[in-house]
Amino acid sequence: MQARRVTMGGVLVEAVLFTITAVLGVAGGVGVIAARQPVHSALALLLVLMSLAVDYLLLDAQFIAVLQVIIYAGAIVVLFVFIIMLLRTAGEAPRPRAAPSMGFAAVLGTVMASALVAAATMARGPVAPVDAAYGTVQQVGRALFHAYALPFEAASIVLVAGMIGAVALGKRAHVVTAASGGAAEPTAARVAGTAGGTRR
Amino acid sequence: MPAPFYLALSAVLFTLGTVGVLARRSALIVFMSVELMLNAVNLTLVTFARLRGGVDGQVVVFFVLVVAAAEVVIGLAIIVNIFHTRETVDVDDVDLLRG
């Protein structure tokens, strides 16, 4: 990962790769927020994540790039697609009036993007030289287990809490379904919703 | 490629995520927009880590990944529960804390 100045026919390979990933990433980002179907949003999100993984490689962060592909593209997007298939929602229902938040979001987005890009272009400074071991699993893992050992353990607690919470949330729906004899309010709503066949 | 290009890409992605959270009504797409914002921040962290030559920013990205995974699992479980009781994932329709 030390080949910082790879040229091909006088053109910096890094510049070409960055341009491609930037275009793909922005296109995917627009696709996430503009797609009508949630599945299309998930696929656009996948495009953003993969192009960002290439950017991480360009920034000498091999370990983060691999994590990006495994965790984000391999786990989170798949989870999104699972849930979308499970819910079978056919996009958003058209509203009689335009959402009032649309104009606000457009104005805020324009202001925010120009401010952030202006701030980003002011970031000047020398790029620190790094050796070939920078960003490898060994180096990041060493920092993780020495300087950041306590946050690392806290992260495992967060993950366990997430798993237990997901199981508890999923369990409650089953209990409500099984105890259909009682006149519990969620049960009534659920029966009415499924009997009516009003699934969009 | 100098750092401002990476930071500008991150800024654009973060703004797209913000607009998605504000403008879309499907809870699933709102969640994906939040993921977009998290990824933009990750790109900024990796860029600054590369600028400084340190590895701390990449460690923080690791923790962001952990929190994002937990957040997605819990959030999607809540969305599934809401869909089972109310037959909708529209955030405009889910406006009662005790529905």
mmCIF file of C-alpha atoms in Angstrom:
data_model
loop_
_atom_site.group_PDB
_atom_site.id
_atom_site.type_symbol
_atom_site.label_atom_id
_atom_site.label_comp_id
_atom_site.label_asym_id
_atom_site.label_seq_id
_atom_site.Cartn_x
_atom_site.Cartn_y
_atom_site.Cartn_z
ATOM 1 C CA MET A 1 0.000 0.000 0.000
ATOM 2 C CA GLN A 2 2.974 2.267 -0.325
ATOM 3 C CA ALA A 3 2.567 2.834 -4.064
ATOM 4 C CA ARG A 4 1.433 6.413 -3.610
ATOM 5 C CA ARG A 5 2.411 7.732 -7.019
ATOM 6 C CA VAL A 6 1.244 5.138 -9.478
ATOM 7 C CA THR A 7 1.012 6.653 -12.919
ATOM 8 C CA MET A 8 -0.246 5.154 -16.130
ATOM 9 C CA GLY A 9 0.415 7.125 -19.267
ATOM 10 C CA GLY A 10 1.177 10.244 -17.258
ATOM 11 C CA VAL A 11 -2.144 10.161 -15.413
ATOM 12 C CA LEU A 12 -2.323 9.572 -11.681
ATOM 13 C CA VAL A 13 -4.197 6.340 -11.125
ATOM 14 C CA GLU A 14 -5.361 7.589 -7.752
ATOM 15 C CA ALA A 15 -6.974 10.662 -9.313
ATOM 16 C CA VAL A 16 -8.812 8.548 -11.862
ATOM 17 C CA LEU A 17 -10.002 6.063 -9.235
ATOM 18 C CA PHE A 18 -11.115 8.822 -6.896
ATOM 19 C CA THR A 19 -13.076 10.559 -9.651
ATOM 20 C CA ILE A 20 -14.847 7.337 -10.551
ATOM 21 C CA THR A 21 -15.704 6.516 -6.942
ATOM 22 C CA ALA A 22 -16.822 10.082 -6.223
ATOM 23 C CA VAL A 23 -19.189 10.093 -9.190
ATOM 24 C CA LEU A 24 -20.537 6.648 -8.308
ATOM 25 C CA GLY A 25 -20.859 7.567 -4.633
ATOM 26 C CA VAL A 26 -22.769 10.796 -5.230
ATOM 27 C CA ALA A 27 -24.976 9.068 -7.810
ATOM 28 C CA GLY A 28 -25.708 6.317 -5.288
ATOM 29 C CA GLY A 29 -26.452 8.877 -2.579
ATOM 30 C CA VAL A 30 -28.933 10.649 -4.830
ATOM 31 C CA GLY A 31 -30.411 7.234 -5.640
ATOM 32 C CA VAL A 32 -30.894 6.414 -1.947
ATOM 33 C CA ILE A 33 -32.979 9.496 -1.274
ATOM 34 C CA ALA A 34 -34.738 9.682 -4.654
ATOM 35 C CA ALA A 35 -35.779 6.071 -5.315
ATOM 36 C CA ARG A 36 -39.462 5.295 -5.055
ATOM 37 C CA GLN A 37 -38.986 1.679 -3.963
ATOM 38 C CA PRO A 38 -37.029 0.869 -0.798
ATOM 39 C CA VAL A 39 -35.279 -1.978 -2.653
ATOM 40 C CA HIS A 40 -33.829 0.489 -5.137
ATOM 41 C CA SER A 41 -32.650 2.614 -2.224
ATOM 42 C CA ALA A 42 -30.905 -0.414 -0.734
ATOM 43 C CA LEU A 43 -29.110 -1.149 -4.001
ATOM 44 C CA ALA A 44 -28.050 2.502 -4.322
ATOM 45 C CA LEU A 45 -26.774 2.348 -0.740
ATOM 46 C CA LEU A 46 -24.733 -0.697 -1.705
ATOM 47 C CA LEU A 47 -23.174 1.327 -4.542
ATOM 48 C CA VAL A 48 -22.203 4.091 -2.103
ATOM 49 C CA LEU A 49 -20.693 1.612 0.345
ATOM 50 C CA MET A 50 -18.600 -0.144 -2.282
ATOM 51 C CA SER A 51 -17.262 3.109 -3.735
ATOM 52 C CA LEU A 52 -16.386 4.267 -0.224
ATOM 53 C CA ALA A 53 -14.487 1.010 0.312
ATOM 54 C CA VAL A 54 -12.340 1.890 -2.718
ATOM 55 C CA ASP A 55 -11.790 5.349 -1.232
ATOM 56 C CA TYR A 56 -10.575 3.759 1.999
ATOM 57 C CA LEU A 57 -8.071 1.725 0.011
ATOM 58 C CA LEU A 58 -6.855 4.924 -1.655
ATOM 59 C CA LEU A 59 -6.396 6.392 1.830
ATOM 60 C CA ASP A 60 -4.239 3.432 2.939
ATOM 61 C CA ALA A 61 -6.921 2.033 5.250
ATOM 62 C CA GLN A 62 -6.998 -1.607 4.205
ATOM 63 C CA PHE A 63 -8.569 -2.894 7.416
ATOM 64 C CA ILE A 64 -11.394 -0.354 7.303
ATOM 65 C CA ALA A 65 -12.022 -1.134 3.641
ATOM 66 C CA VAL A 66 -12.378 -4.838 4.418
ATOM 67 C CA LEU A 67 -14.655 -4.074 7.386
ATOM 68 C CA GLN A 68 -16.734 -1.824 5.155
ATOM 69 C CA VAL A 69 -17.317 -4.605 2.649
ATOM 70 C CA ILE A 70 -17.947 -7.323 5.249
ATOM 71 C CA ILE A 71 -20.078 -5.438 7.784
ATOM 72 C CA TYR A 72 -21.832 -2.753 5.757
ATOM 73 C CA ALA A 73 -22.188 -4.331 2.339
ATOM 74 C CA GLY A 74 -22.337 -7.898 3.575
ATOM 75 C CA ALA A 75 -24.452 -7.621 6.701
ATOM 76 C CA ILE A 76 -26.307 -4.339 7.030
ATOM 77 C CA VAL A 77 -27.516 -4.061 3.435
ATOM 78 C CA VAL A 78 -28.569 -7.715 3.477
ATOM 79 C CA LEU A 79 -30.511 -7.022 6.675
ATOM 80 C CA PHE A 80 -32.195 -4.062 5.001
ATOM 81 C CA VAL A 81 -33.155 -6.179 1.996
ATOM 82 C CA PHE A 82 -34.494 -8.930 4.287
ATOM 83 C CA ILE A 83 -36.704 -6.461 6.136
ATOM 84 C CA ILE A 84 -37.906 -4.865 2.902
ATOM 85 C CA MET A 85 -38.880 -8.303 1.568
ATOM 86 C CA LEU A 86 -40.526 -9.133 4.895
ATOM 87 C CA LEU A 87 -42.623 -5.984 5.026
ATOM 88 C CA ARG A 88 -43.565 -5.873 1.341
ATOM 89 C CA THR A 89 -44.207 -2.142 1.380
ATOM 90 C CA ALA A 90 -44.844 -0.797 -2.096
ATOM 91 C CA GLY A 91 -43.128 2.545 -1.734
ATOM 92 C CA GLU A 92 -44.767 5.584 -0.216
ATOM 93 C CA ALA A 93 -48.405 6.320 -0.828
ATOM 94 C CA PRO A 94 -48.861 9.542 -2.792
ATOM 95 C CA ARG A 95 -50.053 12.414 -0.672
ATOM 96 C CA PRO A 96 -52.711 14.909 -1.766
ATOM 97 C CA ARG A 97 -50.400 17.732 -0.760
ATOM 98 C CA ALA A 98 -46.658 17.986 -1.023
ATOM 99 C CA ALA A 99 -44.808 17.199 2.155
ATOM 100 C CA PRO A 100 -44.043 20.486 3.920
ATOM 101 C CA SER A 101 -40.617 19.203 4.842
ATOM 102 C CA MET A 102 -39.558 18.946 1.179
ATOM 103 C CA GLY A 103 -38.849 22.642 0.612
ATOM 104 C CA PHE A 104 -37.224 22.980 3.992
ATOM 105 C CA ALA A 105 -35.012 19.996 3.266
ATOM 106 C CA ALA A 106 -33.975 21.395 -0.126
ATOM 107 C CA VAL A 107 -33.034 24.795 1.309
ATOM 108 C CA LEU A 108 -31.208 23.303 4.265
ATOM 109 C CA GLY A 109 -29.416 20.831 2.004
ATOM 110 C CA THR A 110 -28.148 23.559 -0.307
ATOM 111 C CA VAL A 111 -26.908 25.737 2.544
ATOM 112 C CA MET A 112 -25.350 22.809 4.368
ATOM 113 C CA ALA A 113 -23.613 21.365 1.310
ATOM 114 C CA SER A 114 -22.077 24.718 0.336
ATOM 115 C CA ALA A 115 -20.927 25.413 3.894
ATOM 116 C CA LEU A 116 -19.422 21.967 4.362
ATOM 117 C CA VAL A 117 -17.678 21.921 0.983
ATOM 118 C CA ALA A 118 -16.307 25.419 1.617
ATOM 119 C CA ALA A 119 -14.965 24.270 4.974
ATOM 120 C CA ALA A 120 -13.518 21.115 3.432
ATOM 121 C CA THR A 121 -11.618 22.984 0.731
ATOM 122 C CA MET A 122 -9.905 25.056 3.430
ATOM 123 C CA ALA A 123 -8.268 21.975 4.918
ATOM 124 C CA ARG A 124 -4.664 22.615 4.002
ATOM 125 C CA GLY A 125 -1.678 20.956 5.450
ATOM 126 C CA PRO A 126 1.085 18.493 4.768
ATOM 127 C CA VAL A 127 0.201 14.851 4.442
ATOM 128 C CA ALA A 128 2.134 12.842 6.985
ATOM 129 C CA PRO A 129 4.375 10.164 5.532
ATOM 130 C CA VAL A 130 3.357 6.642 6.442
ATOM 131 C CA ASP A 131 5.162 3.357 6.140
ATOM 132 C CA ALA A 132 3.935 0.233 4.415
ATOM 133 C CA ALA A 133 2.409 -1.158 7.619
ATOM 134 C CA TYR A 134 -0.009 1.771 7.971
ATOM 135 C CA GLY A 135 -3.664 0.803 8.180
ATOM 136 C CA THR A 136 -3.098 -2.955 8.211
ATOM 137 C CA VAL A 137 -5.025 -5.285 10.482
ATOM 138 C CA GLN A 138 -1.944 -5.657 12.686
ATOM 139 C CA GLN A 139 -1.522 -1.937 13.308
ATOM 140 C CA VAL A 140 -5.198 -1.127 13.865
ATOM 141 C CA GLY A 141 -5.602 -4.226 16.029
ATOM 142 C CA ARG A 142 -2.627 -3.246 18.149
ATOM 143 C CA ALA A 143 -4.139 0.199 18.768
ATOM 144 C CA LEU A 144 -7.489 -1.435 19.447
ATOM 145 C CA PHE A 145 -6.180 -3.798 22.107
ATOM 146 C CA HIS A 146 -3.709 -1.426 23.783
ATOM 147 C CA ALA A 147 -4.842 2.177 23.754
ATOM 148 C CA TYR A 148 -8.518 1.448 23.130
ATOM 149 C CA ALA A 149 -9.000 -1.737 25.151
ATOM 150 C CA LEU A 150 -11.747 -0.322 27.373
ATOM 151 C CA PRO A 151 -13.846 1.143 24.508
ATOM 152 C CA PHE A 152 -13.404 -2.165 22.713
ATOM 153 C CA GLU A 153 -14.965 -4.046 25.627
ATOM 154 C CA ALA A 154 -17.728 -1.447 25.822
ATOM 155 C CA ALA A 155 -18.390 -2.052 22.116
ATOM 156 C CA SER A 156 -18.919 -5.738 22.813
ATOM 157 C CA ILE A 157 -21.478 -4.807 25.472
ATOM 158 C CA VAL A 158 -23.231 -2.577 22.926
ATOM 159 C CA LEU A 159 -23.388 -5.480 20.471
ATOM 160 C CA VAL A 160 -24.770 -7.866 23.101
ATOM 161 C CA ALA A 161 -27.368 -5.261 24.096
ATOM 162 C CA GLY A 162 -28.322 -4.925 20.445
ATOM 163 C CA MET A 163 -28.757 -8.670 20.030
ATOM 164 C CA ILE A 164 -30.800 -9.031 23.216
ATOM 165 C CA GLY A 165 -32.917 -6.037 22.279
ATOM 166 C CA ALA A 166 -33.635 -7.423 18.815
ATOM 167 C CA VAL A 167 -34.597 -10.810 20.261
ATOM 168 C CA ALA A 168 -36.835 -9.156 22.851
ATOM 169 C CA LEU A 169 -38.543 -6.979 20.233
ATOM 170 C CA GLY A 170 -39.073 -9.933 17.934
ATOM 171 C CA LYS A 171 -40.294 -12.108 20.796
ATOM 172 C CA ARG A 172 -42.998 -9.686 21.853
ATOM 173 C CA ALA A 173 -44.715 -9.823 18.476
ATOM 174 C CA HIS A 174 -44.890 -13.624 18.691
ATOM 175 C CA VAL A 175 -46.314 -13.543 22.202
ATOM 176 C CA VAL A 176 -49.004 -11.105 21.080
ATOM 177 C CA THR A 177 -49.875 -13.370 18.159
ATOM 178 C CA ALA A 178 -50.013 -16.518 20.260
ATOM 179 C CA ALA A 179 -52.156 -15.004 22.997
ATOM 180 C CA SER A 180 -54.971 -14.149 20.617
ATOM 181 C CA GLY A 181 -57.589 -15.213 23.154
ATOM 182 C CA GLY A 182 -57.161 -12.076 25.187
ATOM 183 C CA ALA A 183 -58.646 -8.815 24.009
ATOM 184 C CA ALA A 184 -55.290 -7.059 23.958
ATOM 185 C CA GLU A 185 -55.285 -3.921 21.874
ATOM 186 C CA PRO A 186 -52.340 -4.829 19.603
ATOM 187 C CA THR A 187 -53.896 -8.200 18.898
ATOM 188 C CA ALA A 188 -57.136 -6.611 17.824
ATOM 189 C CA ALA A 189 -55.324 -4.194 15.550
ATOM 190 C CA ARG A 190 -53.276 -6.984 14.077
ATOM 191 C CA VAL A 191 -56.277 -9.216 13.389
ATOM 192 C CA ALA A 192 -58.193 -6.332 11.847
ATOM 193 C CA GLY A 193 -55.237 -5.385 9.703
ATOM 194 C CA THR A 194 -54.623 -8.871 8.350
ATOM 195 C CA ALA A 195 -58.277 -9.770 7.906
ATOM 196 C CA GLY A 196 -58.980 -6.650 5.903
ATOM 197 C CA GLY A 197 -56.252 -7.483 3.447
ATOM 198 C CA THR A 198 -55.317 -3.835 3.211
ATOM 199 C CA ARG A 199 -51.671 -4.610 2.731
ATOM 200 C CA ARG A 200 -50.223 -2.224 0.215
ATOM 201 C CA MET B 1 -5.327 13.214 -4.488
ATOM 202 C CA PRO B 2 -5.319 15.968 -1.843
ATOM 203 C CA ALA B 3 -7.486 15.696 1.246
ATOM 204 C CA PRO B 4 -10.034 18.446 0.369
ATOM 205 C CA PHE B 5 -11.436 16.247 -2.387
ATOM 206 C CA TYR B 6 -12.202 13.431 0.037
ATOM 207 C CA LEU B 7 -13.647 15.888 2.551
ATOM 208 C CA ALA B 8 -15.828 17.485 -0.122
ATOM 209 C CA LEU B 9 -17.157 14.066 -1.165
ATOM 210 C CA SER B 10 -17.891 13.343 2.480
ATOM 211 C CA ALA B 11 -19.695 16.684 2.843
ATOM 212 C CA VAL B 12 -21.886 15.987 -0.184
ATOM 213 C CA LEU B 13 -22.763 12.511 1.069
ATOM 214 C CA PHE B 14 -23.577 13.820 4.554
ATOM 215 C CA THR B 15 -25.860 16.474 3.064
ATOM 216 C CA LEU B 16 -27.624 13.884 0.916
ATOM 217 C CA GLY B 17 -28.236 11.818 4.045
ATOM 218 C CA THR B 18 -29.635 14.829 5.896
ATOM 219 C CA VAL B 19 -31.985 15.666 3.039
ATOM 220 C CA GLY B 20 -33.121 12.036 2.946
ATOM 221 C CA VAL B 21 -33.914 12.020 6.661
ATOM 222 C CA LEU B 22 -35.868 15.277 6.378
ATOM 223 C CA ALA B 23 -37.715 14.704 3.118
ATOM 224 C CA ARG B 24 -38.584 10.999 2.932
ATOM 225 C CA ARG B 25 -41.461 9.427 4.853
ATOM 226 C CA SER B 26 -40.656 5.729 4.583
ATOM 227 C CA ALA B 27 -38.912 4.722 7.789
ATOM 228 C CA LEU B 28 -36.708 2.276 5.882
ATOM 229 C CA ILE B 29 -35.365 4.991 3.576
ATOM 230 C CA VAL B 30 -34.873 7.314 6.547
ATOM 231 C CA PHE B 31 -32.722 4.589 8.093
ATOM 232 C CA MET B 32 -30.692 4.200 4.921
ATOM 233 C CA SER B 33 -30.134 7.975 4.894
ATOM 234 C CA VAL B 34 -28.805 7.737 8.448
ATOM 235 C CA GLU B 35 -26.394 5.059 7.210
ATOM 236 C CA LEU B 36 -25.328 7.486 4.482
ATOM 237 C CA MET B 37 -24.512 10.132 7.096
ATOM 238 C CA LEU B 38 -22.554 7.640 9.201
ATOM 239 C CA ASN B 39 -20.537 6.629 6.148
ATOM 240 C CA ALA B 40 -19.769 10.252 5.295
ATOM 241 C CA VAL B 41 -18.414 10.756 8.805
ATOM 242 C CA ASN B 42 -16.364 7.570 8.457
ATOM 243 C CA LEU B 43 -14.767 8.909 5.284
ATOM 244 C CA THR B 44 -13.851 12.129 7.098
ATOM 245 C CA LEU B 45 -12.314 10.178 9.968
ATOM 246 C CA VAL B 46 -10.230 8.003 7.634
ATOM 247 C CA THR B 47 -9.103 11.070 5.681
ATOM 248 C CA PHE B 48 -7.919 12.891 8.789
ATOM 249 C CA ALA B 49 -6.255 9.750 10.087
ATOM 250 C CA ARG B 50 -4.308 9.544 6.826
ATOM 251 C CA LEU B 51 -3.415 13.271 7.049
ATOM 252 C CA ARG B 52 -2.039 12.904 10.552
ATOM 253 C CA GLY B 53 -0.374 9.597 9.861
ATOM 254 C CA GLY B 54 -2.021 8.131 12.962
ATOM 255 C CA VAL B 55 -4.306 5.168 13.267
ATOM 256 C CA ASP B 56 -6.708 6.615 15.876
ATOM 257 C CA GLY B 57 -9.265 7.784 13.323
ATOM 258 C CA GLN B 58 -9.524 4.268 11.904
ATOM 259 C CA VAL B 59 -10.159 2.872 15.386
ATOM 260 C CA VAL B 60 -12.992 5.370 15.809
ATOM 261 C CA VAL B 61 -14.394 4.189 12.469
ATOM 262 C CA PHE B 62 -14.412 0.672 13.903
ATOM 263 C CA PHE B 63 -16.545 1.857 16.835
ATOM 264 C CA VAL B 64 -18.868 3.731 14.484
ATOM 265 C CA LEU B 65 -19.342 0.453 12.586
ATOM 266 C CA VAL B 66 -20.223 -1.363 15.822
ATOM 267 C CA VAL B 67 -22.743 1.267 16.870
ATOM 268 C CA ALA B 68 -24.235 1.387 13.365
ATOM 269 C CA ALA B 69 -24.719 -2.384 13.347
ATOM 270 C CA ALA B 70 -26.466 -2.358 16.724
ATOM 271 C CA GLU B 71 -28.577 0.645 15.699
ATOM 272 C CA VAL B 72 -29.709 -1.011 12.478
ATOM 273 C CA VAL B 73 -30.668 -4.252 14.232
ATOM 274 C CA ILE B 74 -32.711 -2.507 16.921
ATOM 275 C CA GLY B 75 -34.242 0.005 14.538
ATOM 276 C CA LEU B 76 -35.339 -2.582 12.003
ATOM 277 C CA ALA B 77 -36.836 -4.713 14.794
ATOM 278 C CA ILE B 78 -38.843 -1.699 15.919
ATOM 279 C CA ILE B 79 -39.945 -1.022 12.329
ATOM 280 C CA VAL B 80 -41.106 -4.637 11.954
ATOM 281 C CA ASN B 81 -43.058 -4.358 15.204
ATOM 282 C CA ILE B 82 -44.682 -1.112 14.076
ATOM 283 C CA PHE B 83 -45.590 -2.678 10.742
ATOM 284 C CA HIS B 84 -47.183 -5.671 12.473
ATOM 285 C CA THR B 85 -49.389 -3.504 14.663
ATOM 286 C CA ARG B 86 -50.175 -0.630 12.289
ATOM 287 C CA GLU B 87 -49.614 -1.967 8.750
ATOM 288 C CA THR B 88 -47.465 1.010 7.822
ATOM 289 C CA VAL B 89 -43.861 2.186 7.967
ATOM 290 C CA ASP B 90 -44.737 5.792 7.139
ATOM 291 C CA VAL B 91 -43.164 8.053 9.746
ATOM 292 C CA ASP B 92 -45.988 10.573 9.284
ATOM 293 C CA ASP B 93 -48.545 7.972 10.373
ATOM 294 C CA VAL B 94 -46.599 6.894 13.429
ATOM 295 C CA ASP B 95 -46.989 9.983 15.589
ATOM 296 C CA LEU B 96 -48.166 8.536 18.898
ATOM 297 C CA LEU B 97 -45.726 7.335 21.518
ATOM 298 C CA ARG B 98 -48.347 4.913 22.824
ATOM 299 C CA GLY B 99 -50.102 3.922 19.625
#
